[in-house]
Amino acid sequence: QVQLVESGGGSVQAGGSLTLSCAASGYAGSIYCMGWFRQAPGKEREGVAVIDDDGYTVYADSVKGRFATSKDNAKKTLYLQMNGLKPEDTYTYFCAAITSRPPIGVPCSLANILRAVRRGRGTQVTVSS
């Protein structure tokens, strides 16, 4: 079963940048879909970005134009480049994976990445004004 470990979180000022990484291990094949969601106490969990094994990406409207996700298949690592950070981007960010394509798995989407069973433990991002 795939294990996911996030890194790269931290504290930045508004307008700054951070790059999150998610290292995948324990899975021999290609992972169909990987993505990011974020969660904070008192806030609704939000799907941020997904990328499938064809490189097709989808972003939440709240981060479109500021965040970009990519992956290095050789390193089995997913990235989230976050630019123009705002205080409202303060969340714990989680990496998640859907290992198999439909019909075995579910389609690669922001909604489905929120429900993915395979997820990391999260990394905190704090943006100060």
mmCIF file of the C-alpha atoms, coordinates in Angstrom:
data_MODEL
# 
_entry.id   MODEL 
# 
loop_
_atom_site.group_PDB 
_atom_site.id 
_atom_site.type_symbol 
_atom_site.label_atom_id 
_atom_site.label_alt_id 
_atom_site.label_comp_id 
_atom_site.label_asym_id 
_atom_site.label_entity_id 
_atom_site.label_seq_id 
_atom_site.pdbx_PDB_ins_code 
_atom_site.Cartn_x 
_atom_site.Cartn_y 
_atom_site.Cartn_z 
_atom_site.occupancy 
_atom_site.B_iso_or_equiv 
_atom_site.pdbx_formal_charge 
_atom_site.auth_seq_id 
_atom_site.auth_comp_id 
_atom_site.auth_asym_id 
_atom_site.auth_atom_id 
_atom_site.pdbx_PDB_model_num 
ATOM 1   C CA . GLN A 1 1   ? 0.000   0.000  0.000   1.00 0.00 ? 1   GLN A CA 1 
ATOM 2   C CA . VAL A 1 2   ? 1.233   3.467  -0.813  1.00 0.00 ? 2   VAL A CA 1 
ATOM 3   C CA . GLN A 1 3   ? 2.607   5.646  1.974   1.00 0.00 ? 3   GLN A CA 1 
ATOM 4   C CA . LEU A 1 4   ? 2.720   9.409  1.581   1.00 0.00 ? 4   LEU A CA 1 
ATOM 5   C CA . VAL A 1 5   ? 4.898   11.861 3.491   1.00 0.00 ? 5   VAL A CA 1 
ATOM 6   C CA . GLU A 1 6   ? 4.561   15.611 3.088   1.00 0.00 ? 6   GLU A CA 1 
ATOM 7   C CA . SER A 1 7   ? 7.275   18.186 3.732   1.00 0.00 ? 7   SER A CA 1 
ATOM 8   C CA . GLY A 1 8   ? 8.041   21.812 3.035   1.00 0.00 ? 8   GLY A CA 1 
ATOM 9   C CA . GLY A 1 9   ? 5.484   23.599 5.164   1.00 0.00 ? 9   GLY A CA 1 
ATOM 10  C CA . GLY A 1 10  ? 6.364   26.624 7.240   1.00 0.00 ? 10  GLY A CA 1 
ATOM 11  C CA . SER A 1 11  ? 5.596   30.225 8.059   1.00 0.00 ? 11  SER A CA 1 
ATOM 12  C CA . VAL A 1 12  ? 5.789   32.980 5.480   1.00 0.00 ? 12  VAL A CA 1 
ATOM 13  C CA . GLN A 1 13  ? 4.556   36.519 5.049   1.00 0.00 ? 13  GLN A CA 1 
ATOM 14  C CA . ALA A 1 14  ? 1.753   37.377 2.688   1.00 0.00 ? 14  ALA A CA 1 
ATOM 15  C CA . GLY A 1 15  ? 2.975   37.467 -0.876  1.00 0.00 ? 15  GLY A CA 1 
ATOM 16  C CA . GLY A 1 16  ? 5.633   34.860 -0.204  1.00 0.00 ? 16  GLY A CA 1 
ATOM 17  C CA . SER A 1 17  ? 6.148   31.428 -1.674  1.00 0.00 ? 17  SER A CA 1 
ATOM 18  C CA . LEU A 1 18  ? 6.518   27.863 -0.458  1.00 0.00 ? 18  LEU A CA 1 
ATOM 19  C CA . THR A 1 19  ? 6.969   24.534 -2.176  1.00 0.00 ? 19  THR A CA 1 
ATOM 20  C CA . LEU A 1 20  ? 5.437   21.454 -0.621  1.00 0.00 ? 20  LEU A CA 1 
ATOM 21  C CA . SER A 1 21  ? 6.648   17.957 -1.458  1.00 0.00 ? 21  SER A CA 1 
ATOM 22  C CA . CYS A 1 22  ? 4.968   14.600 -1.062  1.00 0.00 ? 22  CYS A CA 1 
ATOM 23  C CA . ALA A 1 23  ? 7.096   11.483 -1.276  1.00 0.00 ? 23  ALA A CA 1 
ATOM 24  C CA . ALA A 1 24  ? 5.302   8.266  -2.193  1.00 0.00 ? 24  ALA A CA 1 
ATOM 25  C CA . SER A 1 25  ? 6.588   4.828  -1.303  1.00 0.00 ? 25  SER A CA 1 
ATOM 26  C CA . GLY A 1 26  ? 5.382   1.256  -0.957  1.00 0.00 ? 26  GLY A CA 1 
ATOM 27  C CA . TYR A 1 27  ? 3.682   1.114  -4.367  1.00 0.00 ? 27  TYR A CA 1 
ATOM 28  C CA . ALA A 1 28  ? 5.357   -0.591 -7.288  1.00 0.00 ? 28  ALA A CA 1 
ATOM 29  C CA . GLY A 1 29  ? 3.285   0.753  -10.167 1.00 0.00 ? 29  GLY A CA 1 
ATOM 30  C CA . SER A 1 30  ? 2.297   4.169  -11.419 1.00 0.00 ? 30  SER A CA 1 
ATOM 31  C CA . ILE A 1 31  ? -0.148  6.043  -9.211  1.00 0.00 ? 31  ILE A CA 1 
ATOM 32  C CA . TYR A 1 32  ? -3.165  7.146  -11.243 1.00 0.00 ? 32  TYR A CA 1 
ATOM 33  C CA . CYS A 1 33  ? -3.993  10.366 -9.415  1.00 0.00 ? 33  CYS A CA 1 
ATOM 34  C CA . MET A 1 34  ? -2.307  12.447 -6.761  1.00 0.00 ? 34  MET A CA 1 
ATOM 35  C CA . GLY A 1 35  ? -3.342  15.690 -5.215  1.00 0.00 ? 35  GLY A CA 1 
ATOM 36  C CA . TRP A 1 36  ? -3.569  18.079 -2.321  1.00 0.00 ? 36  TRP A CA 1 
ATOM 37  C CA . PHE A 1 37  ? -6.295  19.097 0.037   1.00 0.00 ? 37  PHE A CA 1 
ATOM 38  C CA . ARG A 1 38  ? -6.189  21.427 3.007   1.00 0.00 ? 38  ARG A CA 1 
ATOM 39  C CA . GLN A 1 39  ? -7.912  21.498 6.337   1.00 0.00 ? 39  GLN A CA 1 
ATOM 40  C CA . ALA A 1 40  ? -8.045  23.770 9.374   1.00 0.00 ? 40  ALA A CA 1 
ATOM 41  C CA . PRO A 1 41  ? -10.086 23.854 12.584  1.00 0.00 ? 41  PRO A CA 1 
ATOM 42  C CA . GLY A 1 42  ? -13.375 25.622 11.968  1.00 0.00 ? 42  GLY A CA 1 
ATOM 43  C CA . LYS A 1 43  ? -12.882 25.660 8.206   1.00 0.00 ? 43  LYS A CA 1 
ATOM 44  C CA . GLU A 1 44  ? -14.289 23.376 5.551   1.00 0.00 ? 44  GLU A CA 1 
ATOM 45  C CA . ARG A 1 45  ? -11.888 20.867 4.068   1.00 0.00 ? 45  ARG A CA 1 
ATOM 46  C CA . GLU A 1 46  ? -10.945 21.975 0.558   1.00 0.00 ? 46  GLU A CA 1 
ATOM 47  C CA . GLY A 1 47  ? -9.506  20.146 -2.412  1.00 0.00 ? 47  GLY A CA 1 
ATOM 48  C CA . VAL A 1 48  ? -6.633  22.258 -3.746  1.00 0.00 ? 48  VAL A CA 1 
ATOM 49  C CA . ALA A 1 49  ? -5.139  20.527 -6.791  1.00 0.00 ? 49  ALA A CA 1 
ATOM 50  C CA . VAL A 1 50  ? -4.950  17.163 -8.511  1.00 0.00 ? 50  VAL A CA 1 
ATOM 51  C CA . ILE A 1 51  ? -2.797  15.718 -11.260 1.00 0.00 ? 51  ILE A CA 1 
ATOM 52  C CA . ASP A 1 52  ? -3.373  12.456 -13.070 1.00 0.00 ? 52  ASP A CA 1 
ATOM 53  C CA . ASP A 1 53  ? -0.873  10.150 -14.711 1.00 0.00 ? 53  ASP A CA 1 
ATOM 54  C CA . ASP A 1 54  ? -1.348  11.941 -18.028 1.00 0.00 ? 54  ASP A CA 1 
ATOM 55  C CA . GLY A 1 55  ? -0.295  15.184 -16.360 1.00 0.00 ? 55  GLY A CA 1 
ATOM 56  C CA . TYR A 1 56  ? -3.760  16.687 -16.486 1.00 0.00 ? 56  TYR A CA 1 
ATOM 57  C CA . THR A 1 57  ? -4.284  19.135 -13.614 1.00 0.00 ? 57  THR A CA 1 
ATOM 58  C CA . VAL A 1 58  ? -7.288  20.657 -11.894 1.00 0.00 ? 58  VAL A CA 1 
ATOM 59  C CA . TYR A 1 59  ? -7.184  23.489 -9.366  1.00 0.00 ? 59  TYR A CA 1 
ATOM 60  C CA . ALA A 1 60  ? -9.589  24.998 -6.916  1.00 0.00 ? 60  ALA A CA 1 
ATOM 61  C CA . ASP A 1 61  ? -10.750 28.465 -7.952  1.00 0.00 ? 61  ASP A CA 1 
ATOM 62  C CA . SER A 1 62  ? -9.267  29.871 -4.750  1.00 0.00 ? 62  SER A CA 1 
ATOM 63  C CA . VAL A 1 63  ? -5.718  28.954 -5.795  1.00 0.00 ? 63  VAL A CA 1 
ATOM 64  C CA . LYS A 1 64  ? -5.906  29.080 -9.589  1.00 0.00 ? 64  LYS A CA 1 
ATOM 65  C CA . GLY A 1 65  ? -3.109  31.188 -11.020 1.00 0.00 ? 65  GLY A CA 1 
ATOM 66  C CA . ARG A 1 66  ? -1.139  31.101 -7.753  1.00 0.00 ? 66  ARG A CA 1 
ATOM 67  C CA . PHE A 1 67  ? -0.522  27.407 -7.070  1.00 0.00 ? 67  PHE A CA 1 
ATOM 68  C CA . ALA A 1 68  ? 0.896   24.774 -9.405  1.00 0.00 ? 68  ALA A CA 1 
ATOM 69  C CA . THR A 1 69  ? 1.208   21.048 -8.853  1.00 0.00 ? 69  THR A CA 1 
ATOM 70  C CA . SER A 1 70  ? 3.640   18.769 -10.624 1.00 0.00 ? 70  SER A CA 1 
ATOM 71  C CA . LYS A 1 71  ? 5.227   15.393 -10.129 1.00 0.00 ? 71  LYS A CA 1 
ATOM 72  C CA . ASP A 1 72  ? 8.500   13.668 -10.702 1.00 0.00 ? 72  ASP A CA 1 
ATOM 73  C CA . ASN A 1 73  ? 7.618   10.103 -11.629 1.00 0.00 ? 73  ASN A CA 1 
ATOM 74  C CA . ALA A 1 74  ? 11.198  8.879  -11.261 1.00 0.00 ? 74  ALA A CA 1 
ATOM 75  C CA . LYS A 1 75  ? 11.363  10.178 -7.702  1.00 0.00 ? 75  LYS A CA 1 
ATOM 76  C CA . LYS A 1 76  ? 7.702   9.316  -7.010  1.00 0.00 ? 76  LYS A CA 1 
ATOM 77  C CA . THR A 1 77  ? 7.312   12.784 -5.586  1.00 0.00 ? 77  THR A CA 1 
ATOM 78  C CA . LEU A 1 78  ? 4.457   15.254 -5.905  1.00 0.00 ? 78  LEU A CA 1 
ATOM 79  C CA . TYR A 1 79  ? 5.009   18.993 -5.558  1.00 0.00 ? 79  TYR A CA 1 
ATOM 80  C CA . LEU A 1 80  ? 2.847   22.006 -4.843  1.00 0.00 ? 80  LEU A CA 1 
ATOM 81  C CA . GLN A 1 81  ? 4.403   25.344 -5.724  1.00 0.00 ? 81  GLN A CA 1 
ATOM 82  C CA . MET A 1 82  ? 2.545   28.065 -3.856  1.00 0.00 ? 82  MET A CA 1 
ATOM 83  C CA . ASN A 1 83  ? 3.082   31.683 -4.881  1.00 0.00 ? 83  ASN A CA 1 
ATOM 84  C CA . GLY A 1 84  ? 1.343   34.857 -3.814  1.00 0.00 ? 84  GLY A CA 1 
ATOM 85  C CA . LEU A 1 85  ? 0.367   33.320 -0.511  1.00 0.00 ? 85  LEU A CA 1 
ATOM 86  C CA . LYS A 1 86  ? -2.418  34.959 1.452   1.00 0.00 ? 86  LYS A CA 1 
ATOM 87  C CA . PRO A 1 87  ? -3.360  34.692 5.146   1.00 0.00 ? 87  PRO A CA 1 
ATOM 88  C CA . GLU A 1 88  ? -6.444  32.739 4.060   1.00 0.00 ? 88  GLU A CA 1 
ATOM 89  C CA . ASP A 1 89  ? -4.123  30.028 2.723   1.00 0.00 ? 89  ASP A CA 1 
ATOM 90  C CA . THR A 1 90  ? -3.221  29.145 6.315   1.00 0.00 ? 90  THR A CA 1 
ATOM 91  C CA . TYR A 1 91  ? -4.093  25.461 6.619   1.00 0.00 ? 91  TYR A CA 1 
ATOM 92  C CA . THR A 1 92  ? -2.620  22.039 7.139   1.00 0.00 ? 92  THR A CA 1 
ATOM 93  C CA . TYR A 1 93  ? -1.952  20.658 3.672   1.00 0.00 ? 93  TYR A CA 1 
ATOM 94  C CA . PHE A 1 94  ? -2.369  16.962 2.960   1.00 0.00 ? 94  PHE A CA 1 
ATOM 95  C CA . CYS A 1 95  ? -1.200  14.859 0.061   1.00 0.00 ? 95  CYS A CA 1 
ATOM 96  C CA . ALA A 1 96  ? -3.507  12.082 -1.139  1.00 0.00 ? 96  ALA A CA 1 
ATOM 97  C CA . ALA A 1 97  ? -3.542  9.438  -3.827  1.00 0.00 ? 97  ALA A CA 1 
ATOM 98  C CA . ILE A 1 98  ? -5.978  7.377  -5.876  1.00 0.00 ? 98  ILE A CA 1 
ATOM 99  C CA . THR A 1 99  ? -3.929  4.453  -7.051  1.00 0.00 ? 99  THR A CA 1 
ATOM 100 C CA . SER A 1 100 ? -6.154  2.904  -9.734  1.00 0.00 ? 100 SER A CA 1 
ATOM 101 C CA . ARG A 1 101 ? -8.075  4.255  -12.706 1.00 0.00 ? 101 ARG A CA 1 
ATOM 102 C CA . PRO A 1 102 ? -11.817 3.747  -13.099 1.00 0.00 ? 102 PRO A CA 1 
ATOM 103 C CA . PRO A 1 103 ? -13.605 1.441  -13.042 1.00 0.00 ? 103 PRO A CA 1 
ATOM 104 C CA . ILE A 1 104 ? -11.441 -0.025 -10.264 1.00 0.00 ? 104 ILE A CA 1 
ATOM 105 C CA . GLY A 1 105 ? -10.847 3.412  -8.744  1.00 0.00 ? 105 GLY A CA 1 
ATOM 106 C CA . VAL A 1 106 ? -12.722 6.701  -8.906  1.00 0.00 ? 106 VAL A CA 1 
ATOM 107 C CA . PRO A 1 107 ? -12.095 9.573  -11.343 1.00 0.00 ? 107 PRO A CA 1 
ATOM 108 C CA . CYS A 1 108 ? -9.282  12.006 -10.549 1.00 0.00 ? 108 CYS A CA 1 
ATOM 109 C CA . SER A 1 109 ? -11.057 15.071 -9.191  1.00 0.00 ? 109 SER A CA 1 
ATOM 110 C CA . LEU A 1 110 ? -10.882 17.550 -6.322  1.00 0.00 ? 110 LEU A CA 1 
ATOM 111 C CA . ALA A 1 111 ? -13.954 15.963 -4.753  1.00 0.00 ? 111 ALA A CA 1 
ATOM 112 C CA . ASN A 1 112 ? -12.508 12.462 -4.910  1.00 0.00 ? 112 ASN A CA 1 
ATOM 113 C CA . ILE A 1 113 ? -9.077  13.464 -3.620  1.00 0.00 ? 113 ILE A CA 1 
ATOM 114 C CA . LEU A 1 114 ? -10.849 14.719 -0.486  1.00 0.00 ? 114 LEU A CA 1 
ATOM 115 C CA . ARG A 1 115 ? -12.197 11.210 0.058   1.00 0.00 ? 115 ARG A CA 1 
ATOM 116 C CA . ALA A 1 116 ? -9.019  9.342  -0.835  1.00 0.00 ? 116 ALA A CA 1 
ATOM 117 C CA . VAL A 1 117 ? -8.053  6.703  1.673   1.00 0.00 ? 117 VAL A CA 1 
ATOM 118 C CA . ARG A 1 118 ? -4.350  7.044  0.943   1.00 0.00 ? 118 ARG A CA 1 
ATOM 119 C CA . ARG A 1 119 ? -3.180  10.284 2.500   1.00 0.00 ? 119 ARG A CA 1 
ATOM 120 C CA . GLY A 1 120 ? -0.250  11.694 4.422   1.00 0.00 ? 120 GLY A CA 1 
ATOM 121 C CA . ARG A 1 121 ? -0.187  13.262 7.853   1.00 0.00 ? 121 ARG A CA 1 
ATOM 122 C CA . GLY A 1 122 ? -0.058  16.816 6.601   1.00 0.00 ? 122 GLY A CA 1 
ATOM 123 C CA . THR A 1 123 ? 2.263   19.789 6.770   1.00 0.00 ? 123 THR A CA 1 
ATOM 124 C CA . GLN A 1 124 ? 1.340   23.147 8.268   1.00 0.00 ? 124 GLN A CA 1 
ATOM 125 C CA . VAL A 1 125 ? 1.422   26.344 6.230   1.00 0.00 ? 125 VAL A CA 1 
ATOM 126 C CA . THR A 1 126 ? 0.994   29.631 8.084   1.00 0.00 ? 126 THR A CA 1 
ATOM 127 C CA . VAL A 1 127 ? 0.783   32.930 6.225   1.00 0.00 ? 127 VAL A CA 1 
ATOM 128 C CA . SER A 1 128 ? 0.994   36.144 8.202   1.00 0.00 ? 128 SER A CA 1 
ATOM 129 C CA . SER A 1 129 ? -0.219  39.534 7.045   1.00 0.00 ? 129 SER A CA 1 
# 
